[in-house]
Amino acid sequence: AEYMGLLQIAKMASHLRTEVLSHAKKVCRLYKRAIRETQALTENMVLPFRYNAVLIRDEFDRNKYMDPVDAKKALEEGEKRVFDMQSVFPFKFPNSPGGTAYGRDPPTTDWILDCWHPLEKARYPEYFARRDVRKREFMERYVKKHGHPSSGGGH
């Protein structure tokens, strides 16, 4: 329940700007959104999608060299057109947020590698040698900052 509350807050604040984007970056994002919306509207049928994608690309190429004032107007008009053509069922990649498989497999924690058999570790000698060095450095930094885990009045 608490997670859903945080999700609601995140959705409410999604319109707030968190970074400054250049005009070129905004155009690239608009192009990608237009292509994805076309993909969703054509329901992954190859020929209609490809035809519309070529038309979209042609329109972007025709508007490539514009003065800044006209370019800003064209960008706003393009964003409105993409918003108006939004699909009821937007295309989402399965492992992306909102996709059907998002978060299905939890990330593997690092300590699992400590449980590997030595013969399994022998298949990746450079990786485990580097990992052991980094693990040792991490433990030294931890002991230097917090003291040794066995010393002190722990629980």
Coordinates of N, CA, C and O in Angstrom, one line a residue:
A1 N 0.8 -1.2 0.0 CA 0.0 0.0 0.0 C 0.9 1.3 0.0 O 0.6 2.2 -0.7
E2 N 2.0 1.2 0.8 CA 2.8 2.4 0.8 C 3.5 2.6 -0.5 O 3.7 3.7 -1.0
Y3 N 3.9 1.5 -1.1 CA 4.5 1.5 -2.5 C 3.6 2.2 -3.5 O 4.0 3.0 -4.3
M4 N 2.3 1.8 -3.4 CA 1.4 2.4 -4.4 C 1.2 3.9 -4.1 O 1.0 4.6 -5.1
G5 N 1.3 4.3 -2.9 CA 1.2 5.7 -2.6 C 2.4 6.5 -3.2 O 2.2 7.6 -3.8
L6 N 3.6 5.9 -3.1 CA 4.8 6.5 -3.7 C 4.7 6.5 -5.2 O 5.1 7.5 -5.8
L7 N 4.1 5.5 -5.8 CA 3.9 5.4 -7.2 C 3.0 6.5 -7.7 O 3.2 7.2 -8.7
Q8 N 1.9 6.8 -6.9 CA 0.9 7.8 -7.2 C 1.6 9.2 -7.2 O 1.4 10.0 -8.1
I9 N 2.4 9.4 -6.2 CA 3.1 10.7 -6.1 C 4.1 10.9 -7.3 O 4.2 11.9 -7.9
A10 N 4.8 9.8 -7.7 CA 5.7 9.9 -8.8 C 5.0 10.2 -10.1 O 5.5 10.9 -10.9
K11 N 3.8 9.6 -10.2 CA 3.0 9.9 -11.5 C 2.5 11.3 -11.5 O 2.5 11.9 -12.5
M12 N 2.2 11.8 -10.3 CA 1.6 13.2 -10.2 C 2.7 14.2 -10.6 O 2.5 15.2 -11.2
A13 N 4.0 13.9 -10.2 CA 5.1 14.8 -10.4 C 5.8 14.5 -11.7 O 6.9 15.1 -11.9
S14 N 5.3 13.7 -12.6 CA 6.0 13.3 -13.8 C 6.1 14.4 -14.8 O 7.0 14.4 -15.6
H15 N 5.3 15.4 -14.7 CA 5.3 16.5 -15.6 C 6.4 17.6 -15.2 O 6.7 18.4 -16.0
L16 N 6.9 17.5 -14.0 CA 7.9 18.5 -13.6 C 9.2 18.2 -14.3 O 9.7 17.1 -14.5
R17 N 9.9 19.3 -14.8 CA 11.1 19.2 -15.5 C 12.3 18.9 -14.5 O 12.4 19.6 -13.5
T18 N 13.1 17.9 -14.8 CA 14.2 17.5 -13.9 C 15.5 17.8 -14.6 O 16.5 17.7 -13.9
E19 N 15.5 18.1 -15.9 CA 16.7 18.4 -16.6 C 16.5 19.3 -17.7 O 15.4 19.4 -18.2
V20 N 17.5 20.1 -18.1 CA 17.4 21.0 -19.2 C 17.8 20.3 -20.5 O 18.8 19.7 -20.5
L21 N 16.9 20.3 -21.4 CA 17.1 19.6 -22.7 C 17.4 20.6 -23.8 O 16.7 21.6 -23.9
S22 N 18.3 20.2 -24.7 CA 18.6 21.1 -25.8 C 17.5 20.8 -26.9 O 16.7 19.8 -26.8
H23 N 17.4 21.7 -27.8 CA 16.4 21.5 -28.9 C 16.6 20.2 -29.6 O 15.6 19.5 -29.9
A24 N 17.8 19.9 -29.9 CA 18.1 18.7 -30.7 C 17.7 17.5 -29.9 O 17.1 16.5 -30.5
K25 N 17.9 17.5 -28.6 CA 17.5 16.3 -27.7 C 16.0 16.2 -27.7 O 15.4 15.1 -27.8
K26 N 15.3 17.3 -27.7 CA 13.8 17.3 -27.7 C 13.3 16.8 -29.0 O 12.3 16.0 -29.0
V27 N 14.0 17.1 -30.1 CA 13.6 16.6 -31.4 C 13.8 15.1 -31.5 O 12.9 14.4 -32.0
C28 N 14.9 14.7 -31.0 CA 15.2 13.2 -31.0 C 14.2 12.4 -30.2 O 13.7 11.4 -30.6
R29 N 13.8 13.0 -29.0 CA 12.8 12.3 -28.2 C 11.4 12.3 -28.9 O 10.7 11.4 -28.8
L30 N 11.1 13.4 -29.6 CA 9.8 13.5 -30.3 C 9.8 12.5 -31.4 O 8.8 11.8 -31.6
Y31 N 10.9 12.4 -32.1 CA 11.0 11.4 -33.2 C 10.8 10.0 -32.7 O 10.0 9.2 -33.2
K32 N 11.4 9.7 -31.6 CA 11.3 8.3 -31.0 C 9.9 8.1 -30.6 O 9.3 7.0 -30.8
R33 N 9.3 9.0 -29.9 CA 7.9 8.9 -29.5 C 6.9 8.7 -30.7 O 6.0 7.9 -30.6
A34 N 7.2 9.5 -31.7 CA 6.3 9.3 -32.9 C 6.5 7.9 -33.5 O 5.5 7.3 -33.9
I35 N 7.7 7.4 -33.6 CA 7.9 6.1 -34.1 C 7.2 5.0 -33.3 O 6.5 4.1 -33.7
R36 N 7.4 5.2 -31.9 CA 6.7 4.2 -31.0 C 5.2 4.2 -31.1 O 4.6 3.2 -31.0
E37 N 4.7 5.4 -31.2 CA 3.2 5.5 -31.3 C 2.7 4.9 -32.6 O 1.7 4.3 -32.7
T38 N 3.5 5.2 -33.7 CA 3.1 4.6 -35.0 C 3.2 3.0 -34.9 O 2.3 2.3 -35.4
Q39 N 4.2 2.5 -34.2 CA 4.3 1.1 -34.0 C 3.1 0.6 -33.2 O 2.6 -0.5 -33.6
A40 N 2.7 1.3 -32.2 CA 1.5 0.8 -31.4 C 0.3 0.9 -32.3 O -0.6 0.0 -32.2
L41 N 0.1 1.9 -33.1 CA -1.1 2.1 -33.9 C -1.2 1.1 -35.0 O -2.3 0.6 -35.3
T42 N -0.1 0.7 -35.6 CA -0.1 -0.3 -36.6 C 0.0 -1.7 -36.1 O 0.0 -2.7 -36.9
E43 N 0.0 -1.9 -34.8 CA 0.0 -3.2 -34.1 C 1.1 -4.1 -34.7 O 0.8 -5.3 -35.0
N44 N 2.3 -3.5 -34.9 CA 3.4 -4.3 -35.4 C 3.3 -4.9 -36.7 O 4.0 -5.9 -37.1
M45 N 2.3 -4.5 -37.6 CA 2.2 -4.9 -38.9 C 3.4 -4.2 -39.7 O 3.4 -3.0 -39.7
V46 N 4.2 -5.0 -40.3 CA 5.5 -4.5 -40.9 C 5.3 -3.4 -41.9 O 5.8 -2.3 -41.9
L47 N 4.5 -3.7 -43.0 CA 4.3 -2.8 -44.1 C 3.7 -1.4 -43.7 O 4.2 -0.4 -44.0
P48 N 2.6 -1.4 -43.0 CA 2.0 -0.1 -42.6 C 2.9 0.7 -41.6 O 3.1 1.9 -41.8
F49 N 3.6 -0.1 -40.7 CA 4.5 0.6 -39.8 C 5.7 1.2 -40.6 O 6.0 2.4 -40.4
R50 N 6.3 0.4 -41.5 CA 7.4 0.9 -42.2 C 7.1 2.1 -43.1 O 7.8 3.1 -43.2
Y51 N 5.9 2.1 -43.7 CA 5.5 3.1 -44.6 C 5.3 4.4 -43.8 O 5.8 5.5 -44.1
N52 N 4.6 4.3 -42.6 CA 4.4 5.5 -41.8 C 5.7 6.0 -41.2 O 5.9 7.2 -41.0
A53 N 6.7 5.1 -40.9 CA 8.0 5.5 -40.3 C 8.8 6.3 -41.3 O 9.4 7.3 -41.0
V54 N 8.7 5.9 -42.6 CA 9.4 6.6 -43.7 C 8.8 8.0 -43.8 O 9.5 9.0 -44.0
L55 N 7.4 8.1 -43.7 CA 6.8 9.4 -43.8 C 7.2 10.3 -42.7 O 7.4 11.5 -42.9
I56 N 7.3 9.7 -41.5 CA 7.7 10.5 -40.3 C 9.1 11.0 -40.5 O 9.4 12.2 -40.3
R57 N 10.0 10.1 -40.9 CA 11.4 10.5 -41.1 C 11.5 11.6 -42.2 O 12.3 12.5 -42.0
D58 N 10.7 11.5 -43.3 CA 10.8 12.5 -44.3 C 10.4 13.8 -43.8 O 11.0 14.9 -44.1
E59 N 9.3 13.9 -42.9 CA 8.9 15.1 -42.4 C 9.9 15.7 -41.5 O 10.2 16.9 -41.5
F60 N 10.6 14.9 -40.7 CA 11.7 15.4 -39.8 C 12.8 15.9 -40.6 O 13.4 16.9 -40.3
D61 N 13.2 15.2 -41.7 CA 14.3 15.7 -42.6 C 13.9 17.0 -43.3 O 14.8 17.8 -43.5
R62 N 12.7 17.2 -43.7 CA 12.3 18.4 -44.4 C 12.4 19.6 -43.4 O 12.6 20.7 -43.8
N63 N 12.2 19.3 -42.1 CA 12.2 20.4 -41.2 C 13.6 20.5 -40.5 O 13.7 21.2 -39.4
K64 N 14.6 19.9 -41.0 CA 15.9 19.9 -40.4 C 16.5 21.3 -40.2 O 17.1 21.6 -39.2
Y65 N 16.5 22.1 -41.3 CA 17.1 23.4 -41.3 C 16.1 24.5 -41.2 O 15.6 25.0 -42.2
M66 N 15.8 24.9 -40.0 CA 14.8 25.9 -39.8 C 15.4 27.0 -38.9 O 16.3 26.6 -38.1
D67 N 14.9 28.2 -38.9 CA 15.4 29.2 -38.0 C 14.8 28.8 -36.6 O 13.8 28.1 -36.5
P68 N 15.4 29.2 -35.5 CA 15.0 28.8 -34.2 C 13.6 29.0 -33.8 O 13.0 28.2 -33.1
V69 N 13.0 30.2 -34.2 CA 11.6 30.5 -33.8 C 10.7 29.5 -34.5 O 9.8 28.9 -33.9
D70 N 10.9 29.3 -35.8 CA 10.0 28.3 -36.5 C 10.3 26.9 -36.0 O 9.3 26.1 -36.0
A71 N 11.5 26.6 -35.7 CA 11.8 25.2 -35.2 C 11.1 25.0 -33.9 O 10.6 23.9 -33.7
K72 N 11.0 26.0 -33.0 CA 10.3 25.8 -31.7 C 8.8 25.6 -32.0 O 8.2 24.7 -31.3
K73 N 8.2 26.3 -32.9 CA 6.8 26.2 -33.2 C 6.6 24.8 -33.8 O 5.6 24.1 -33.5
A74 N 7.5 24.4 -34.7 CA 7.3 23.0 -35.3 C 7.4 21.9 -34.3 O 6.7 20.9 -34.3
L75 N 8.3 22.1 -33.3 CA 8.4 21.1 -32.2 C 7.2 21.0 -31.4 O 6.7 20.0 -31.1
E76 N 6.6 22.2 -31.0 CA 5.4 22.2 -30.3 C 4.2 21.6 -31.0 O 3.4 20.8 -30.5
E77 N 4.2 21.9 -32.3 CA 3.1 21.3 -33.2 C 3.3 19.8 -33.3 O 2.3 19.0 -33.2
G78 N 4.5 19.3 -33.4 CA 4.8 17.9 -33.5 C 4.5 17.2 -32.2 O 3.9 16.1 -32.2
E79 N 4.8 17.8 -31.1 CA 4.4 17.2 -29.8 C 2.9 17.1 -29.7 O 2.4 16.1 -29.1
K80 N 2.2 18.1 -30.1 CA 0.7 18.0 -30.1 C 0.2 16.9 -31.0 O -0.7 16.2 -30.6
R81 N 0.8 16.8 -32.2 CA 0.3 15.8 -33.1 C 0.6 14.4 -32.5 O -0.3 13.5 -32.7
V82 N 1.7 14.2 -31.9 CA 2.0 12.9 -31.3 C 1.1 12.6 -30.2 O 0.6 11.5 -30.0
F83 N 0.8 13.6 -29.4 CA -0.1 13.4 -28.3 C -1.5 13.0 -28.8 O -2.2 12.2 -28.2
D84 N -2.0 13.7 -29.9 CA -3.3 13.4 -30.5 C -3.4 12.0 -31.1 O -4.4 11.4 -31.1
M85 N -2.2 11.5 -31.5 CA -2.3 10.1 -32.2 C -1.9 9.0 -31.2 O -1.7 7.9 -31.6
Q86 N -1.9 9.3 -29.9 CA -1.6 8.3 -28.9 C -2.5 7.1 -29.1 O -3.7 7.2 -29.3
S87 N -1.9 5.9 -28.9 CA -2.7 4.7 -29.0 C -3.3 4.4 -27.7 O -2.8 4.8 -26.6
V88 N -4.5 3.7 -27.7 CA -5.1 3.3 -26.5 C -4.3 2.2 -25.8 O -4.2 2.2 -24.5
F89 N -3.6 1.4 -26.5 CA -2.7 0.4 -26.0 C -1.3 0.7 -26.4 O -0.8 0.1 -27.5
P90 N -0.6 1.5 -25.7 CA 0.8 1.8 -26.1 C 1.7 0.6 -26.1 O 1.6 -0.3 -25.3
F91 N 2.7 0.6 -27.0 CA 3.7 -0.4 -27.1 C 4.7 -0.3 -25.9 O 5.2 0.8 -25.7
K92 N 4.9 -1.4 -25.2 CA 5.9 -1.3 -24.1 C 6.7 -2.6 -24.2 O 6.2 -3.7 -24.4
F93 N 8.0 -2.4 -24.1 CA 8.9 -3.6 -24.1 C 8.7 -4.4 -22.8 O 8.4 -3.8 -21.8
P94 N 8.7 -5.7 -22.9 CA 8.4 -6.5 -21.8 C 9.2 -6.2 -20.5 O 8.6 -6.2 -19.4
N95 N 10.5 -6.0 -20.6 CA 11.3 -5.8 -19.4 C 11.4 -4.3 -19.0 O 12.1 -4.0 -18.1
S96 N 10.7 -3.4 -19.7 CA 10.8 -2.0 -19.4 C 9.7 -1.7 -18.3 O 8.7 -2.5 -18.2
P97 N 9.8 -0.6 -17.6 CA 8.7 -0.2 -16.7 C 7.4 -0.2 -17.4 O 7.2 0.5 -18.4
G98 N 6.4 -0.9 -16.8 CA 5.1 -0.9 -17.4 C 4.9 -2.2 -18.3 O 3.8 -2.5 -18.7
G99 N 6.0 -2.8 -18.6 CA 5.9 -4.0 -19.4 C 5.5 -5.2 -18.6 O 5.5 -5.2 -17.4
T100 N 5.1 -6.3 -19.3 CA 4.6 -7.5 -18.7 C 5.6 -8.2 -17.8 O 5.2 -8.9 -16.9
A101 N 6.9 -8.2 -18.1 CA 7.9 -8.9 -17.4 C 8.8 -8.0 -16.5 O 9.8 -8.5 -16.0
Y102 N 8.4 -6.7 -16.4 CA 9.2 -5.8 -15.6 C 9.2 -6.2 -14.1 O 8.2 -6.5 -13.5
G103 N 10.4 -6.4 -13.6 CA 10.6 -6.7 -12.2 C 10.3 -8.2 -11.9 O 10.2 -8.6 -10.7
R104 N 10.1 -9.0 -12.9 CA 9.7 -10.4 -12.7 C 10.9 -11.2 -12.0 O 10.7 -11.9 -11.1
D105 N 12.1 -11.0 -12.5 CA 13.3 -11.6 -11.9 C 14.0 -10.6 -11.0 O 14.5 -9.6 -11.6
P106 N 14.1 -10.9 -9.7 CA 14.8 -9.9 -8.9 C 16.3 -9.9 -9.2 O 16.8 -11.0 -9.7
P107 N 17.0 -8.8 -9.0 CA 18.4 -8.8 -9.3 C 19.1 -9.7 -8.4 O 18.8 -9.9 -7.2
T108 N 20.2 -10.4 -8.9 CA 21.0 -11.3 -8.1 C 21.9 -10.6 -7.3 O 22.6 -9.7 -7.7
T109 N 22.0 -10.9 -6.0 CA 22.9 -10.2 -5.1 C 24.3 -10.8 -5.2 O 24.5 -11.9 -5.7
D110 N 25.3 -10.0 -4.8 CA 26.7 -10.3 -5.0 C 27.1 -11.5 -4.2 O 28.0 -12.2 -4.6
W111 N 26.5 -11.7 -3.0 CA 27.0 -12.8 -2.2 C 26.8 -14.1 -2.8 O 27.4 -15.1 -2.4
I112 N 25.9 -14.3 -3.8 CA 25.7 -15.5 -4.4 C 26.9 -16.1 -5.0 O 27.2 -17.3 -5.1
L113 N 27.8 -15.1 -5.5 CA 29.0 -15.6 -6.2 C 30.0 -16.2 -5.2 O 30.9 -17.0 -5.6
D114 N 29.8 -15.8 -3.9 CA 30.7 -16.5 -2.9 C 30.4 -17.9 -2.7 O 31.2 -18.7 -2.2
C115 N 29.2 -18.4 -3.1 CA 28.7 -19.7 -2.9 C 29.1 -20.6 -4.1 O 28.8 -21.8 -4.0
W116 N 29.7 -20.0 -5.1 CA 30.1 -20.9 -6.3 C 31.2 -21.9 -5.9 O 32.1 -21.6 -5.0
H117 N 31.2 -23.0 -6.5 CA 32.2 -24.0 -6.3 C 33.5 -23.5 -6.9 O 33.4 -22.8 -7.9
P118 N 34.6 -23.9 -6.4 CA 35.9 -23.5 -7.0 C 36.1 -23.9 -8.4 O 36.7 -23.1 -9.2
L119 N 35.5 -25.0 -8.8 CA 35.6 -25.3 -10.3 C 34.8 -24.4 -11.1 O 35.1 -24.1 -12.3
E120 N 33.6 -23.9 -10.6 CA 32.9 -22.9 -11.3 C 33.6 -21.6 -11.4 O 33.7 -20.9 -12.5
K121 N 34.3 -21.2 -10.3 CA 35.1 -19.9 -10.3 C 36.3 -20.1 -11.2 O 36.7 -19.1 -11.8
A122 N 36.8 -21.2 -11.4 CA 38.0 -21.4 -12.3 C 37.7 -21.1 -13.7 O 38.6 -20.9 -14.5
R123 N 36.4 -21.1 -14.1 CA 36.1 -20.8 -15.5 C 36.3 -19.3 -15.8 O 36.4 -18.9 -17.0
Y124 N 36.3 -18.5 -14.8 CA 36.4 -17.0 -14.9 C 37.5 -16.5 -14.0 O 37.2 -15.7 -13.1
P125 N 38.7 -16.9 -14.2 CA 39.8 -16.5 -13.3 C 40.0 -15.0 -13.2 O 40.2 -14.5 -12.1
E126 N 40.0 -14.3 -14.3 CA 40.3 -12.9 -14.2 C 39.2 -12.1 -13.5 O 39.5 -11.2 -12.6
Y127 N 38.0 -12.5 -13.7 CA 36.9 -11.8 -13.0 C 36.9 -12.0 -11.5 O 36.8 -11.1 -10.8
F128 N 37.2 -13.3 -11.1 CA 37.2 -13.5 -9.7 C 38.4 -13.0 -9.0 O 38.4 -12.6 -7.8
A129 N 39.5 -12.9 -9.7 CA 40.7 -12.3 -9.2 C 40.5 -10.8 -8.9 O 40.8 -10.3 -7.8
R130 N 39.9 -10.1 -9.9 CA 39.6 -8.7 -9.7 C 38.5 -8.5 -8.6 O 38.6 -7.6 -7.8
R131 N 37.5 -9.4 -8.6 CA 36.5 -9.3 -7.6 C 37.1 -9.5 -6.2 O 36.7 -8.7 -5.2
D132 N 38.0 -10.4 -6.0 CA 38.6 -10.6 -4.7 C 39.4 -9.4 -4.2 O 39.3 -9.0 -3.1
V133 N 40.1 -8.7 -5.2 CA 40.8 -7.5 -4.8 C 39.9 -6.4 -4.4 O 40.1 -5.7 -3.4
R134 N 38.8 -6.2 -5.2 CA 37.8 -5.2 -4.9 C 37.1 -5.5 -3.5 O 36.8 -4.6 -2.8
K135 N 36.8 -6.7 -3.3 CA 36.2 -7.1 -2.1 C 37.1 -6.8 -0.9 O 36.6 -6.3 0.2
R136 N 38.4 -7.2 -1.0 CA 39.3 -6.9 0.1 C 39.4 -5.4 0.3 O 39.5 -4.9 1.5
E137 N 39.5 -4.6 -0.8 CA 39.6 -3.1 -0.6 C 38.3 -2.6 0.1 O 38.4 -1.7 0.9
F138 N 37.2 -3.1 -0.3 CA 35.9 -2.7 0.3 C 35.9 -3.0 1.8 O 35.6 -2.1 2.6
M139 N 36.4 -4.2 2.2 CA 36.4 -4.5 3.6 C 37.4 -3.7 4.4 O 37.1 -3.3 5.5
E140 N 38.5 -3.3 3.8 CA 39.5 -2.4 4.4 C 38.9 -1.1 4.7 O 39.1 -0.5 5.7
R141 N 38.2 -0.5 3.7 CA 37.6 0.8 3.8 C 36.5 0.7 4.9 O 36.3 1.6 5.7
Y142 N 35.7 -0.4 4.9 CA 34.7 -0.5 5.9 C 35.3 -0.6 7.3 O 34.8 0.1 8.2
V143 N 36.3 -1.4 7.5 CA 36.9 -1.5 8.8 C 37.5 -0.2 9.3 O 37.4 0.2 10.4
K144 N 38.1 0.5 8.3 CA 38.7 1.9 8.6 C 37.7 2.9 9.1 O 37.9 3.6 10.0
K145 N 36.5 2.8 8.4 CA 35.4 3.8 8.7 C 34.6 3.4 9.9 O 34.3 4.2 10.8
H146 N 34.3 2.1 10.1 CA 33.3 1.6 11.1 C 33.9 0.8 12.2 O 33.2 0.4 13.1
G147 N 35.1 0.3 12.0 CA 35.7 -0.6 13.0 C 35.4 -2.0 12.6 O 34.6 -2.3 11.7
H148 N 36.1 -3.0 13.2 CA 36.0 -4.4 12.9 C 34.6 -4.9 13.3 O 34.1 -4.5 14.4
P149 N 33.9 -5.6 12.5 CA 32.5 -6.1 12.9 C 32.4 -6.8 14.2 O 31.4 -6.7 14.9
S150 N 33.5 -7.6 14.5 CA 33.4 -8.4 15.8 C 33.6 -7.6 17.0 O 33.2 -7.9 18.1
S151 N 34.3 -6.4 16.8 CA 34.6 -5.6 18.0 C 33.4 -4.6 18.2 O 32.6 -4.4 17.3
G152 N 33.3 -4.0 19.3 CA 32.2 -3.1 19.6 C 31.0 -3.8 20.2 O 30.9 -5.0 20.1
G153 N 30.2 -3.0 20.8 CA 29.0 -3.6 21.5 C 27.9 -3.9 20.5 O 26.9 -3.2 20.5
G154 N 28.0 -4.9 19.7 CA 27.0 -5.2 18.7 C 25.7 -5.8 19.4 O 25.6 -5.8 20.6
H155 N 24.9 -6.4 18.6 CA 23.7 -7.0 19.1 C 23.9 -8.3 19.6 O 24.4 -9.2 19.2

